[in-house]
């Protein structure tokens, strides 16, 4: 150690000398040791500029074309422009209806401040409950959309619904543009971005839910998360200059904050990202200080995860109902078949295996104390040594592991699959890594890698164009129709016949539609991030259980309900998974029928309420009076004065 420190001490002593000769000699030594950067020739600068310009143009064009495609497909699917306002609003199903209804409320408010106050102190949606709808339901998108609609003067040239869905479609364009850029940054070629977008659109059944649930929070939030990932990918690259790092940090901060505002479940995804970055930092492969904003955990979500992963058992209706939802089941074989038919899954697995094994090689070398080159060249064939690649490998493995048990998470994982697979097949570095392992000697590995990084994506692109482009064009040419006359008749009756102060009770999905289409107050909402609303939903669902008329009456009047709506589709439900019908789950939760081994079979002495109330006999007619019905819905007025005459 003393011998190594000698030159340093000698240099420090030399710096202390005050003679001008020594100063000049030190300066000359520094100047001679400092490498002088060579300016790139003009034709090289022009090539770089042309590459960046064409890539940016392709990225922006891809996003715009996708947004226009979504708009055209939505018009064809719902025949949107030829429908009345009520019929358009019915296309917003479940929680989507709730979000759009608050957008309408903001537009009706006399001022923005008054509209925000009414939403933060909302007592006109759920009976006997004042809620901060902005915070509880993450209504910041609706606030922003309403401000933009009025501030830009769009109310004079476009209808509110078109402005609203236009913003969402525009965000989807930004989404695919961000995926394009991320794949481009990782591979070094914008051809990877084009392939990413192609795979994303072809597999859109598994990459997004925008086609049938436009106002979902994830459709507003995920574009910002994709922008954050693109910025993070650029930040982790080793050859980024100071200005690039600052820009990436600024974009990461802005997009992360916006992402958290837009989606109440954003903290779960950020947790996975933080875990990926923590592992990256733990392996000492990159030094960086990162955001993590804590969020109050949802108790029912933790209980759900316990039951989902077999750590607990329950007869609770809400937990079992959530477990029965299709989006919370394990992915079906059709999902993997679709990804395989588009060639996405095989290439993703190939890319992931190569990157993962290369990453493990780098980690083991680090653990053994072997030195690693700070700058990785193409000839090194060590793609797993790049920090941004390590981060994406860890992140996609974590997301994929969860997507294998919860199908709804495939909408987070599959876009990642598109991006990673496209990056891999277009990256010469990945092919060199593979050829180094195979010890290819007949052809130079770098030359063959450069050829394959252009040939493979070109072949994939041509095959996708030949097979799937005609299908996309056919979808745009076909006129589809959303036809639901029974719901239209129900909403029309409510607006014409029901008192303005009436409170309606029924399934949460239907209550969301009533709130949007009529503005009437309801007893429950199709939202699952609030314990009180979950209890309300379970209590209102008792109308499909085997309980007495008096019990149902007490439940409904406790929420000040004036009207009850019974849906024939739920009451006579037959087509869902065994044991997952609403009435089956209610019977298990209420102890009216137990089919588990070792337990006694017990039955309720009452018939199923939704059946019995239709027969119009005592005591049901004493509590409920039928005032409207059609093929799908039966509406009962809840009597305030009860007569027990037979």
Coordinates of C-alpha atoms in Angstrom, one line a residue:
X1 CA 0.0 0.0 0.0
X2 CA 2.9 2.4 0.8
X3 CA 4.4 1.9 -2.7
X4 CA 1.0 2.6 -4.3
X5 CA 0.5 5.8 -2.3
X6 CA 4.0 7.2 -3.1
X7 CA 3.1 8.9 -6.4
X8 CA 0.0 10.5 -4.9
X9 CA 1.9 12.0 -2.1
X10 CA 4.6 13.2 -4.4
X11 CA 2.0 14.8 -6.7
X12 CA 0.4 16.6 -3.7
X13 CA 3.8 17.9 -2.7
X14 CA 4.5 19.1 -6.2
X15 CA 1.2 21.1 -6.2
X16 CA 2.3 22.9 -3.0
X17 CA 5.4 24.3 -4.8
X18 CA 5.0 28.0 -5.6
X19 CA 7.6 28.4 -8.3
X20 CA 6.2 29.3 -11.7
X21 CA 8.4 26.6 -13.4
X22 CA 6.8 23.8 -11.4
X23 CA 3.3 25.2 -12.0
X24 CA 4.0 25.3 -15.7
X25 CA 5.4 21.8 -15.7
X26 CA 2.4 20.5 -13.9
X27 CA 0.0 22.2 -16.3
X28 CA 2.0 20.8 -19.3
X29 CA 1.8 17.3 -17.7
X30 CA -2.0 17.6 -17.3
X31 CA -2.5 18.9 -20.8
X32 CA -0.4 16.1 -22.2
X33 CA -2.3 13.4 -20.2
X34 CA -5.8 14.7 -21.1
X35 CA -7.2 13.1 -24.2
X36 CA -8.5 15.5 -26.8
X37 CA -11.9 14.5 -28.0
X38 CA -12.1 14.1 -31.8
X39 CA -15.0 15.8 -33.6
X40 CA -17.1 13.4 -35.5
X41 CA -17.0 13.9 -39.3
X42 CA -19.9 15.8 -40.8
X43 CA -21.3 12.8 -42.6
X44 CA -21.3 10.8 -39.3
X45 CA -23.2 13.6 -37.6
X46 CA -25.7 13.7 -40.5
X47 CA -26.3 9.9 -40.3
X48 CA -26.9 10.2 -36.5
X49 CA -29.3 13.1 -37.0
X50 CA -31.1 11.3 -39.9
X51 CA -31.4 8.1 -37.7
X52 CA -32.9 10.0 -34.8
X53 CA -35.2 12.1 -37.0
X54 CA -36.6 9.0 -38.8
X55 CA -37.0 7.1 -35.5
X56 CA -38.8 10.0 -33.8
X57 CA -41.0 10.4 -36.8
X58 CA -41.8 6.7 -36.9
X59 CA -42.6 6.7 -33.1
X60 CA -44.9 9.7 -33.3
X61 CA -46.6 8.4 -36.5
X62 CA -47.1 5.0 -34.8
X63 CA -48.8 6.6 -31.8
X64 CA -51.1 8.8 -34.0
X65 CA -52.1 5.9 -36.2
X66 CA -53.0 3.8 -33.3
X67 CA -55.1 6.5 -31.7
X68 CA -56.9 7.0 -35.0
X69 CA -57.4 3.2 -35.3
X70 CA -59.0 3.1 -31.9
X71 CA -61.3 6.0 -32.7
X72 CA -62.4 4.3 -36.0
X73 CA -62.8 0.9 -34.4
X74 CA -64.9 2.4 -31.5
X75 CA -67.2 4.1 -34.0
X76 CA -67.7 0.9 -36.0
X77 CA -68.2 -1.2 -32.9
X78 CA -70.9 0.9 -31.2
X79 CA -72.1 2.9 -34.2
X80 CA -71.5 5.8 -31.8
X81 CA -72.2 8.8 -34.0
X82 CA -75.7 7.6 -34.9
X83 CA -76.9 7.0 -31.4
X84 CA -78.7 9.2 -28.9
X85 CA -76.9 10.5 -25.8
X86 CA -78.6 7.9 -23.5
X87 CA -77.6 5.0 -25.8
X88 CA -74.0 6.3 -25.9
X89 CA -73.8 6.5 -22.2
X90 CA -75.1 3.0 -21.7
X91 CA -71.9 1.7 -23.5
X92 CA -70.0 2.8 -20.4
X93 CA -70.4 -0.2 -18.2
X94 CA -69.8 -0.7 -14.5
X95 CA -67.2 1.6 -12.9
X96 CA -66.6 3.3 -16.2
X97 CA -70.1 4.7 -15.9
X98 CA -69.3 6.3 -12.5
X99 CA -66.1 8.0 -13.8
X100 CA -67.9 9.5 -16.8
X101 CA -70.8 10.6 -14.7
X102 CA -68.5 12.8 -12.6
X103 CA -67.1 14.3 -15.8
X104 CA -70.6 15.3 -16.7
X105 CA -71.2 16.8 -13.2
X106 CA -68.1 18.9 -13.6
X107 CA -69.3 20.3 -16.9
X108 CA -72.7 21.1 -15.4
X109 CA -71.2 23.0 -12.4
X110 CA -71.5 26.8 -12.4
X111 CA -67.7 27.0 -11.9
X112 CA -64.7 24.8 -11.6
X113 CA -64.2 25.6 -7.9
X114 CA -67.9 24.8 -7.2
X115 CA -67.7 21.5 -9.1
X116 CA -64.6 20.4 -7.2
X117 CA -66.2 21.3 -3.9
X118 CA -69.3 19.2 -4.8
X119 CA -67.2 16.2 -5.7
X120 CA -65.0 16.5 -2.6
X121 CA -68.1 16.8 -0.4
X122 CA -70.4 14.5 -2.5
X123 CA -73.7 13.4 -0.8
X124 CA -75.7 13.0 -4.0
X125 CA -74.3 9.7 -5.2
X126 CA -74.6 7.2 -2.4
X127 CA -77.4 7.4 0.1
X128 CA -76.5 8.3 3.7
X129 CA -72.9 8.8 2.8
X130 CA -70.7 11.8 2.1
X131 CA -67.6 11.0 0.1
X132 CA -64.6 12.7 -1.2
X133 CA -65.1 11.3 -4.7
X134 CA -61.9 13.0 -6.1
X135 CA -59.6 11.3 -3.7
X136 CA -61.5 8.0 -3.3
X137 CA -62.1 7.4 -6.9
X138 CA -59.0 9.1 -8.4
X139 CA -61.1 11.6 -10.4
X140 CA -58.2 13.8 -11.4
X141 CA -58.5 12.7 -15.1
X142 CA -62.1 14.0 -15.1
X143 CA -61.1 17.3 -13.5
X144 CA -58.4 17.8 -16.1
X145 CA -60.7 16.8 -19.0
X146 CA -63.4 19.2 -17.9
X147 CA -61.0 22.1 -17.5
X148 CA -59.5 21.4 -20.9
X149 CA -62.9 21.1 -22.5
X150 CA -64.1 24.5 -21.3
X151 CA -60.8 26.4 -21.4
X152 CA -60.0 25.4 -25.0
X153 CA -63.4 26.4 -26.3
X154 CA -64.1 22.8 -27.4
X155 CA -67.7 23.1 -26.1
X156 CA -68.5 25.1 -29.2
X157 CA -67.1 22.5 -31.7
X158 CA -67.3 19.1 -30.2
X159 CA -69.6 17.1 -27.9
X160 CA -68.3 16.3 -24.4
X161 CA -68.3 12.6 -24.9
X162 CA -66.1 12.8 -28.0
X163 CA -63.7 15.1 -26.2
X164 CA -63.5 12.7 -23.3
X165 CA -62.8 9.5 -25.3
X166 CA -60.6 11.5 -27.6
X167 CA -58.2 12.3 -24.8
X168 CA -58.1 8.6 -23.7
X169 CA -57.4 7.5 -27.3
X170 CA -54.7 10.1 -27.5
X171 CA -53.1 8.8 -24.3
X172 CA -53.1 5.3 -25.9
X173 CA -51.1 6.8 -28.7
X174 CA -48.6 8.1 -26.2
X175 CA -48.6 4.7 -24.6
X176 CA -47.4 2.9 -27.7
X177 CA -45.0 5.7 -28.6
X178 CA -43.4 5.3 -25.2
X179 CA -43.1 1.5 -25.7
X180 CA -41.6 2.3 -29.1
X181 CA -39.0 4.6 -27.6
X182 CA -38.1 2.2 -24.8
X183 CA -37.4 -0.7 -27.2
X184 CA -35.4 1.7 -29.4
X185 CA -33.3 2.9 -26.5
X186 CA -32.5 -0.7 -25.5
X187 CA -31.7 -2.1 -29.0
X188 CA -30.3 1.0 -30.7
X189 CA -32.6 0.7 -33.7
X190 CA -36.0 2.1 -34.3
X191 CA -36.9 -1.1 -36.1
X192 CA -37.4 -2.6 -32.7
X193 CA -40.0 0.1 -31.9
X194 CA -41.9 -0.7 -35.0
X195 CA -42.0 -4.4 -34.1
X196 CA -43.1 -3.5 -30.6
X197 CA -46.1 -1.5 -31.8
X198 CA -47.0 -4.2 -34.3
X199 CA -47.0 -6.9 -31.6
X200 CA -48.9 -4.6 -29.2
X201 CA -51.7 -3.9 -31.7
X202 CA -52.0 -7.5 -32.9
X203 CA -52.3 -8.8 -29.3
X204 CA -54.4 -5.9 -28.1
X205 CA -57.0 -8.3 -26.6
X206 CA -54.3 -9.1 -24.1
X207 CA -52.4 -5.8 -23.9
X208 CA -55.2 -3.4 -23.2
X209 CA -58.9 -3.1 -22.1
X210 CA -59.4 0.2 -24.0
X211 CA -61.9 -1.3 -26.5
X212 CA -64.7 -2.0 -24.0
X213 CA -63.9 0.1 -20.9
X214 CA -62.6 3.5 -22.0
X215 CA -62.7 5.5 -18.7
X216 CA -60.8 2.8 -16.6
X217 CA -58.1 4.4 -14.4
X218 CA -55.5 2.1 -16.0
X219 CA -56.2 3.6 -19.4
X220 CA -55.4 7.0 -18.1
X221 CA -52.4 6.0 -16.0
X222 CA -50.4 3.4 -17.9
X223 CA -49.3 5.8 -20.7
X224 CA -47.6 7.9 -18.0
X225 CA -46.0 4.8 -16.5
X226 CA -44.7 3.8 -20.0
X227 CA -43.2 7.3 -20.3
X228 CA -41.6 6.8 -16.9
X229 CA -40.1 3.5 -17.9
X230 CA -38.7 5.0 -21.1
X231 CA -37.1 7.8 -19.1
X232 CA -35.7 5.3 -16.6
X233 CA -34.3 3.1 -19.4
X234 CA -32.5 6.2 -20.8
X235 CA -31.2 7.2 -17.4
X236 CA -29.7 3.7 -16.7
X237 CA -27.8 3.7 -20.0
X238 CA -24.0 4.2 -19.3
X239 CA -23.3 6.5 -22.3
X240 CA -25.8 9.3 -21.3
X241 CA -24.5 12.8 -20.9
X242 CA -25.4 15.2 -18.1
X243 CA -28.2 17.0 -20.0
X244 CA -29.7 13.7 -20.9
X245 CA -29.6 12.5 -17.3
X246 CA -31.3 15.7 -16.2
X247 CA -34.0 15.4 -18.8
X248 CA -34.7 11.7 -17.9
X249 CA -34.9 12.6 -14.2
X250 CA -37.3 15.4 -14.9
X251 CA -39.5 13.2 -17.1
X252 CA -39.4 10.4 -14.5
X253 CA -40.5 12.7 -11.7
X254 CA -43.3 14.2 -13.7
X255 CA -44.6 11.0 -15.2
X256 CA -44.4 9.1 -11.8
X257 CA -46.4 11.8 -10.0
X258 CA -49.0 11.9 -12.7
X259 CA -49.2 8.1 -12.7
X260 CA -49.9 8.1 -9.0
X261 CA -52.6 10.7 -9.3
X262 CA -54.4 8.8 -12.1
X263 CA -54.7 5.3 -10.5
X264 CA -55.4 4.3 -7.0
X265 CA -53.5 1.1 -7.4
X266 CA -50.4 2.7 -8.8
X267 CA -48.4 2.1 -5.6
X268 CA -48.5 -1.7 -6.1
X269 CA -46.9 -1.4 -9.5
X270 CA -44.4 1.1 -8.2
X271 CA -43.5 -1.3 -5.4
X272 CA -42.6 -3.9 -8.0
X273 CA -40.5 -1.4 -9.8
X274 CA -38.8 -0.3 -6.6
X275 CA -38.0 -4.0 -5.9
X276 CA -36.4 -4.3 -9.3
X277 CA -34.3 -1.2 -8.8
X278 CA -33.3 -2.4 -5.3
X279 CA -32.1 -5.7 -6.7
X280 CA -30.2 -3.9 -9.4
X281 CA -28.5 -1.7 -6.8
X282 CA -27.9 -4.7 -4.5
X283 CA -25.7 -6.4 -7.2
X284 CA -23.7 -3.1 -7.3
X285 CA -24.3 -2.9 -11.0
X286 CA -25.5 0.7 -10.9
X287 CA -25.4 3.4 -8.3
X288 CA -28.6 5.5 -8.2
X289 CA -30.8 7.2 -5.6
X290 CA -34.6 6.6 -6.3
X291 CA -38.9 7.8 -5.5
X292 CA -40.8 5.9 -3.3
X293 CA -44.0 7.5 -2.0
X294 CA -45.9 5.3 0.6
X295 CA -49.6 4.7 0.2
X296 CA -52.1 3.4 2.7
X297 CA -52.6 -0.3 2.2
X298 CA -56.1 -1.5 1.4
X299 CA -57.0 -4.1 4.0
X300 CA -59.4 -6.0 1.8
X301 CA -56.7 -6.3 -0.9
X302 CA -54.3 -7.9 1.5
X303 CA -57.0 -10.3 2.6
X304 CA -57.8 -11.1 -1.0
X305 CA -54.1 -11.9 -1.7
X306 CA -54.0 -14.2 1.4
X307 CA -57.0 -16.2 0.1
X308 CA -55.8 -16.1 -3.5
X309 CA -52.4 -17.7 -2.6
X310 CA -53.9 -20.2 -0.3
X311 CA -52.7 -18.7 2.9
X312 CA -56.3 -18.4 4.3
X313 CA -59.8 -19.7 3.8
X314 CA -63.0 -17.7 3.9
X315 CA -66.7 -17.9 3.4
X316 CA -66.9 -14.2 3.0
X317 CA -69.1 -13.2 0.0
X318 CA -66.9 -10.3 -1.1
X319 CA -63.7 -12.2 -1.0
X320 CA -65.2 -15.2 -2.9
X321 CA -66.9 -12.9 -5.4
X322 CA -63.6 -11.2 -6.2
X323 CA -61.9 -14.6 -6.5
X324 CA -64.6 -15.6 -9.0
X325 CA -64.0 -12.6 -11.3
X326 CA -62.5 -13.6 -14.6
X327 CA -59.8 -10.9 -14.4
X328 CA -58.6 -12.4 -11.1
X329 CA -58.3 -16.0 -12.4
X330 CA -55.2 -17.6 -13.8
X331 CA -54.7 -17.0 -17.5
X332 CA -56.4 -19.4 -19.8
X333 CA -54.6 -21.5 -22.5
X334 CA -56.2 -19.3 -25.1
X335 CA -54.0 -16.4 -23.8
X336 CA -50.8 -18.3 -24.4
X337 CA -52.1 -19.6 -27.7
X338 CA -52.8 -16.1 -29.0
X339 CA -49.3 -14.9 -28.0
X340 CA -47.8 -17.9 -29.7
X341 CA -49.7 -17.5 -33.0
X342 CA -48.4 -14.0 -33.3
X343 CA -44.9 -15.3 -32.7
X344 CA -44.5 -13.0 -29.7
X345 CA -44.2 -15.6 -26.9
X346 CA -41.5 -17.8 -28.5
X347 CA -39.2 -14.8 -29.2
X348 CA -39.9 -13.3 -25.8
X349 CA -38.8 -16.6 -24.1
X350 CA -35.7 -16.7 -26.2
X351 CA -34.7 -13.1 -25.4
X352 CA -35.5 -13.5 -21.7
X353 CA -33.4 -16.7 -21.4
X354 CA -30.4 -15.1 -23.1
X355 CA -30.6 -11.9 -21.1
X356 CA -31.2 -13.7 -17.8
X357 CA -28.3 -16.1 -18.2
X358 CA -26.0 -13.3 -19.3
X359 CA -27.2 -11.3 -16.3
X360 CA -26.4 -14.2 -14.0
X361 CA -22.9 -14.5 -15.4
X362 CA -22.3 -10.9 -14.7
X363 CA -23.6 -11.2 -11.1
X364 CA -21.5 -14.3 -10.4
X365 CA -18.4 -12.5 -11.7
X366 CA -19.2 -9.6 -9.4
X367 CA -19.7 -11.9 -6.4
X368 CA -16.4 -13.6 -7.1
X369 CA -14.7 -10.2 -7.1
X370 CA -13.7 -10.2 -10.7
X371 CA -13.4 -6.8 -12.3
X372 CA -15.9 -5.8 -15.0
X373 CA -15.4 -3.4 -17.9
X374 CA -17.3 -0.1 -17.3
X375 CA -18.0 0.3 -21.0
X376 CA -19.4 -2.8 -22.8
X377 CA -18.8 -3.1 -26.5
X378 CA -20.6 -5.1 -29.1
X379 CA -17.6 -7.6 -29.4
X380 CA -17.8 -8.4 -25.7
X381 CA -21.1 -10.3 -26.1
X382 CA -22.3 -9.5 -22.6
X383 CA -25.7 -8.0 -22.9
X384 CA -26.6 -8.9 -19.3
X385 CA -24.0 -6.4 -18.1
X386 CA -26.1 -3.3 -19.1
X387 CA -28.0 -1.9 -16.1
X388 CA -31.1 -1.0 -18.1
X389 CA -31.3 -4.6 -19.4
X390 CA -30.9 -6.0 -15.9
X391 CA -33.7 -3.8 -14.6
X392 CA -36.1 -4.8 -17.4
X393 CA -35.3 -8.5 -16.9
X394 CA -36.1 -8.3 -13.2
X395 CA -39.2 -6.2 -13.7
X396 CA -40.7 -8.4 -16.4
X397 CA -40.1 -11.6 -14.3
X398 CA -41.9 -10.0 -11.4
X399 CA -44.8 -8.9 -13.5
X400 CA -44.9 -12.2 -15.3
X401 CA -45.0 -14.2 -12.1
X402 CA -48.1 -12.2 -10.9
X403 CA -49.7 -12.4 -14.4
X404 CA -49.5 -16.2 -14.2
X405 CA -51.9 -16.3 -11.3
X406 CA -54.0 -13.2 -11.9
X407 CA -55.2 -12.7 -15.5
X408 CA -56.0 -9.0 -15.1
X409 CA -52.3 -8.3 -14.7
X410 CA -51.7 -9.5 -18.2
X411 CA -52.5 -6.0 -19.3
X412 CA -49.4 -4.8 -17.5
X413 CA -47.2 -7.7 -18.5
X414 CA -48.0 -8.2 -22.2
X415 CA -46.9 -4.7 -23.3
X416 CA -43.7 -5.4 -21.6
X417 CA -43.4 -8.7 -23.5
X418 CA -43.9 -6.9 -26.8
X419 CA -41.2 -4.4 -25.9
X420 CA -38.6 -6.9 -24.6
X421 CA -39.1 -9.4 -27.4
X422 CA -38.8 -6.6 -30.1
X423 CA -35.7 -5.2 -28.4
X424 CA -34.0 -8.6 -28.3
X425 CA -34.5 -9.7 -31.9
X426 CA -33.3 -6.3 -33.1
X427 CA -30.3 -6.1 -30.9
X428 CA -26.9 -7.2 -32.4
X429 CA -25.6 -7.4 -28.8
X430 CA -28.0 -10.2 -27.9
X431 CA -27.1 -12.3 -31.0
X432 CA -23.3 -11.8 -30.3
X433 CA -23.9 -13.0 -26.7
X434 CA -25.6 -16.1 -28.0
X435 CA -22.9 -16.8 -30.6
X436 CA -20.2 -16.3 -27.9
X437 CA -21.8 -19.1 -25.9
X438 CA -22.0 -21.3 -29.0
X439 CA -18.4 -20.5 -29.9
X440 CA -19.2 -19.9 -33.5
X441 CA -16.1 -19.9 -35.6
X442 CA -17.2 -20.3 -39.2
X443 CA -18.6 -16.8 -39.5
X444 CA -17.5 -13.7 -37.5
X445 CA -20.1 -13.4 -34.7
X446 CA -20.4 -9.6 -35.0
X447 CA -21.0 -9.8 -38.7
X448 CA -23.6 -12.5 -38.4
X449 CA -25.3 -10.7 -35.5
X450 CA -25.6 -7.5 -37.5
X451 CA -27.2 -9.5 -40.4
X452 CA -29.7 -11.3 -38.1
X453 CA -30.6 -8.1 -36.2
X454 CA -32.0 -6.8 -39.5
X455 CA -33.2 -9.9 -41.2
X456 CA -35.1 -11.5 -38.3
X457 CA -37.3 -8.5 -37.4
X458 CA -37.9 -7.9 -41.2
X459 CA -39.1 -11.5 -41.7
X460 CA -41.3 -11.2 -38.5
X461 CA -42.7 -7.9 -39.7
X462 CA -43.6 -9.3 -43.2
X463 CA -45.2 -12.4 -41.8
X464 CA -47.3 -10.3 -39.3
X465 CA -48.3 -8.0 -42.1
X466 CA -49.4 -10.8 -44.3
X467 CA -51.4 -12.6 -41.7
X468 CA -52.9 -9.9 -39.4
X469 CA -53.2 -6.7 -41.5
X470 CA -56.2 -8.0 -43.5
X471 CA -57.9 -8.8 -40.2
X472 CA -57.4 -5.3 -38.8
X473 CA -58.8 -3.8 -42.0
X474 CA -61.8 -6.2 -41.8
X475 CA -62.5 -5.1 -38.3
X476 CA -62.6 -1.5 -39.4
X477 CA -64.9 -2.3 -42.3
X478 CA -67.4 -4.3 -40.2
X479 CA -70.3 -2.4 -38.7
X480 CA -71.2 -3.7 -35.3
X481 CA -74.0 -2.6 -33.0
X482 CA -74.4 -2.3 -29.3
X483 CA -78.1 -3.2 -28.7
X484 CA -79.6 -3.1 -25.2
X485 CA -83.2 -1.9 -25.5
X486 CA -84.2 -3.1 -22.0
X487 CA -81.7 -0.9 -20.3
X488 CA -82.6 2.0 -22.5
X489 CA -86.3 1.5 -21.5
X490 CA -85.4 1.3 -17.8
X491 CA -83.4 4.5 -17.9
X492 CA -86.1 6.3 -19.8
X493 CA -88.7 5.2 -17.2
X494 CA -86.6 6.4 -14.3
X495 CA -86.1 9.8 -15.8
X496 CA -89.8 10.2 -16.6
X497 CA -91.5 8.5 -13.7
X498 CA -89.3 8.4 -10.6
X499 CA -89.1 11.4 -8.2
X500 CA -86.0 13.4 -8.3
X501 CA -85.2 12.6 -4.7
X502 CA -85.6 8.8 -5.2
X503 CA -82.8 6.4 -4.1
X504 CA -82.4 3.2 -6.1
X505 CA -81.0 -0.1 -4.9
X506 CA -79.7 -3.0 -7.1
X507 CA -76.5 -4.6 -8.3
X508 CA -73.5 -2.2 -8.2
X509 CA -72.9 -2.5 -12.0
X510 CA -76.5 -1.4 -12.7
X511 CA -76.3 1.4 -10.1
X512 CA -73.2 2.8 -12.0
X513 CA -75.3 3.0 -15.2
X514 CA -78.2 4.7 -13.3
X515 CA -75.9 7.3 -11.8
X516 CA -74.5 8.1 -15.2
X517 CA -77.6 8.0 -17.3
X518 CA -80.1 9.6 -14.9
X519 CA -78.2 11.3 -12.1
X520 CA -80.4 9.7 -9.5
X521 CA -79.0 8.7 -6.1
X522 CA -78.1 5.0 -5.5
X523 CA -77.2 2.8 -2.6
X524 CA -74.0 1.3 -3.9
X525 CA -71.3 1.7 -6.6
X526 CA -69.1 -0.7 -8.6
X527 CA -66.0 0.3 -6.7
X528 CA -63.8 -2.1 -4.7
X529 CA -61.3 0.1 -3.0
X530 CA -63.5 1.1 0.0
X531 CA -64.5 -1.2 2.8
X532 CA -67.9 0.6 3.4
X533 CA -68.9 0.3 -0.2
X534 CA -67.9 -3.3 -0.2
X535 CA -70.2 -4.0 2.8
X536 CA -73.0 -2.1 1.1
X537 CA -72.6 -4.1 -2.1
X538 CA -72.8 -7.4 -0.1
X539 CA -75.9 -6.2 1.8
X540 CA -77.7 -5.1 -1.4
X541 CA -76.8 -8.4 -3.1
X542 CA -78.9 -10.1 -0.4
X543 CA -81.9 -9.5 -2.7
X544 CA -80.7 -12.6 -4.5
X545 CA -80.3 -14.7 -1.4
X546 CA -82.7 -17.0 0.6
X547 CA -83.8 -14.4 3.2
X548 CA -87.2 -13.2 4.3
X549 CA -89.0 -10.2 2.9
X550 CA -88.6 -8.5 6.3
X551 CA -84.8 -8.9 6.3
X552 CA -84.5 -7.5 2.8
X553 CA -86.9 -4.6 3.7
X554 CA -84.8 -3.7 6.7
X555 CA -81.6 -3.7 4.7
X556 CA -82.9 -1.5 2.0
X557 CA -84.6 1.0 4.3
X558 CA -81.4 1.3 6.3
X559 CA -79.9 2.9 3.2
X560 CA -83.0 5.0 2.6
X561 CA -83.8 3.2 -0.7
X562 CA -87.1 4.0 -2.4
X563 CA -86.9 1.7 -5.3
X564 CA -85.5 -1.8 -5.8
X565 CA -84.4 -3.2 -9.2
X566 CA -84.1 -7.0 -9.6
X567 CA -82.1 -8.2 -12.6
X568 CA -83.3 -11.4 -14.2
X569 CA -79.8 -12.2 -15.5
X570 CA -78.5 -12.5 -11.9
X571 CA -81.6 -14.1 -10.4
X572 CA -81.6 -16.9 -13.0
X573 CA -77.8 -17.0 -13.6
X574 CA -76.7 -20.3 -15.0
X575 CA -73.7 -19.9 -17.3
X576 CA -70.9 -18.9 -15.0
X577 CA -68.2 -21.1 -13.3
X578 CA -69.6 -23.6 -10.8
X579 CA -69.9 -22.2 -7.3
X580 CA -69.3 -18.6 -8.6
X581 CA -72.9 -17.5 -9.2
X582 CA -73.9 -14.6 -7.0
X583 CA -76.7 -16.6 -5.4
X584 CA -74.3 -19.5 -4.7
X585 CA -71.8 -17.3 -3.0
X586 CA -74.6 -15.7 -0.9
X587 CA -75.9 -19.1 0.2
X588 CA -72.4 -20.1 1.3
X589 CA -71.8 -16.9 3.1
X590 CA -75.2 -17.0 4.8
X591 CA -74.9 -20.7 5.8
X592 CA -78.0 -21.6 3.8
X593 CA -76.3 -24.3 1.9
X594 CA -72.9 -25.8 2.8
X595 CA -71.4 -28.3 0.3
X596 CA -67.9 -28.8 1.9
X597 CA -66.8 -32.1 3.1
X598 CA -67.4 -32.7 6.8
X599 CA -70.0 -30.0 7.0
X600 CA -73.8 -30.6 7.4
X601 CA -76.1 -29.6 4.6
X602 CA -78.4 -26.8 5.8
X603 CA -81.2 -25.0 4.0
X604 CA -83.0 -21.7 4.6
X605 CA -86.7 -21.9 5.3
X606 CA -87.3 -19.0 2.9
X607 CA -87.3 -19.1 -0.8
X608 CA -85.0 -17.0 -2.9
X609 CA -86.1 -13.4 -2.6
X610 CA -85.7 -12.4 -6.2
X611 CA -88.1 -15.3 -7.2
X612 CA -90.6 -14.9 -4.5
X613 CA -91.1 -11.2 -4.9
X614 CA -92.2 -11.7 -8.5
X615 CA -95.2 -13.9 -7.4
X616 CA -97.0 -11.0 -5.6
X617 CA -98.2 -12.8 -2.5
X618 CA -98.0 -11.9 1.2
X619 CA -95.7 -10.9 2.9
X620 CA -93.8 -9.7 -0.2
X621 CA -96.6 -7.5 -1.5
X622 CA -96.8 -5.9 1.9
X623 CA -93.3 -4.5 1.6
X624 CA -92.8 -4.1 -2.1
X625 CA -95.0 -2.9 -5.0
X626 CA -94.1 -3.6 -8.6
X627 CA -94.2 -0.4 -10.6
X628 CA -92.3 -1.4 -13.8
X629 CA -90.9 -4.4 -15.6
X630 CA -89.5 -5.6 -18.9
X631 CA -87.7 -8.7 -20.1
X632 CA -84.6 -8.0 -18.0
X633 CA -85.6 -5.8 -15.1
X634 CA -88.2 -5.7 -12.4
X635 CA -88.6 -2.4 -10.4
X636 CA -90.3 -2.4 -7.0
X637 CA -91.3 0.6 -4.9
X638 CA -90.4 0.1 -1.3
X639 CA -93.5 0.8 0.7
X640 CA -93.3 3.3 3.5
X641 CA -96.6 2.3 5.0
X642 CA -96.8 -1.5 5.5
X643 CA -100.1 -3.4 5.4
X644 CA -100.1 -7.0 6.6
X645 CA -103.5 -7.9 5.1
X646 CA -103.4 -11.3 3.3

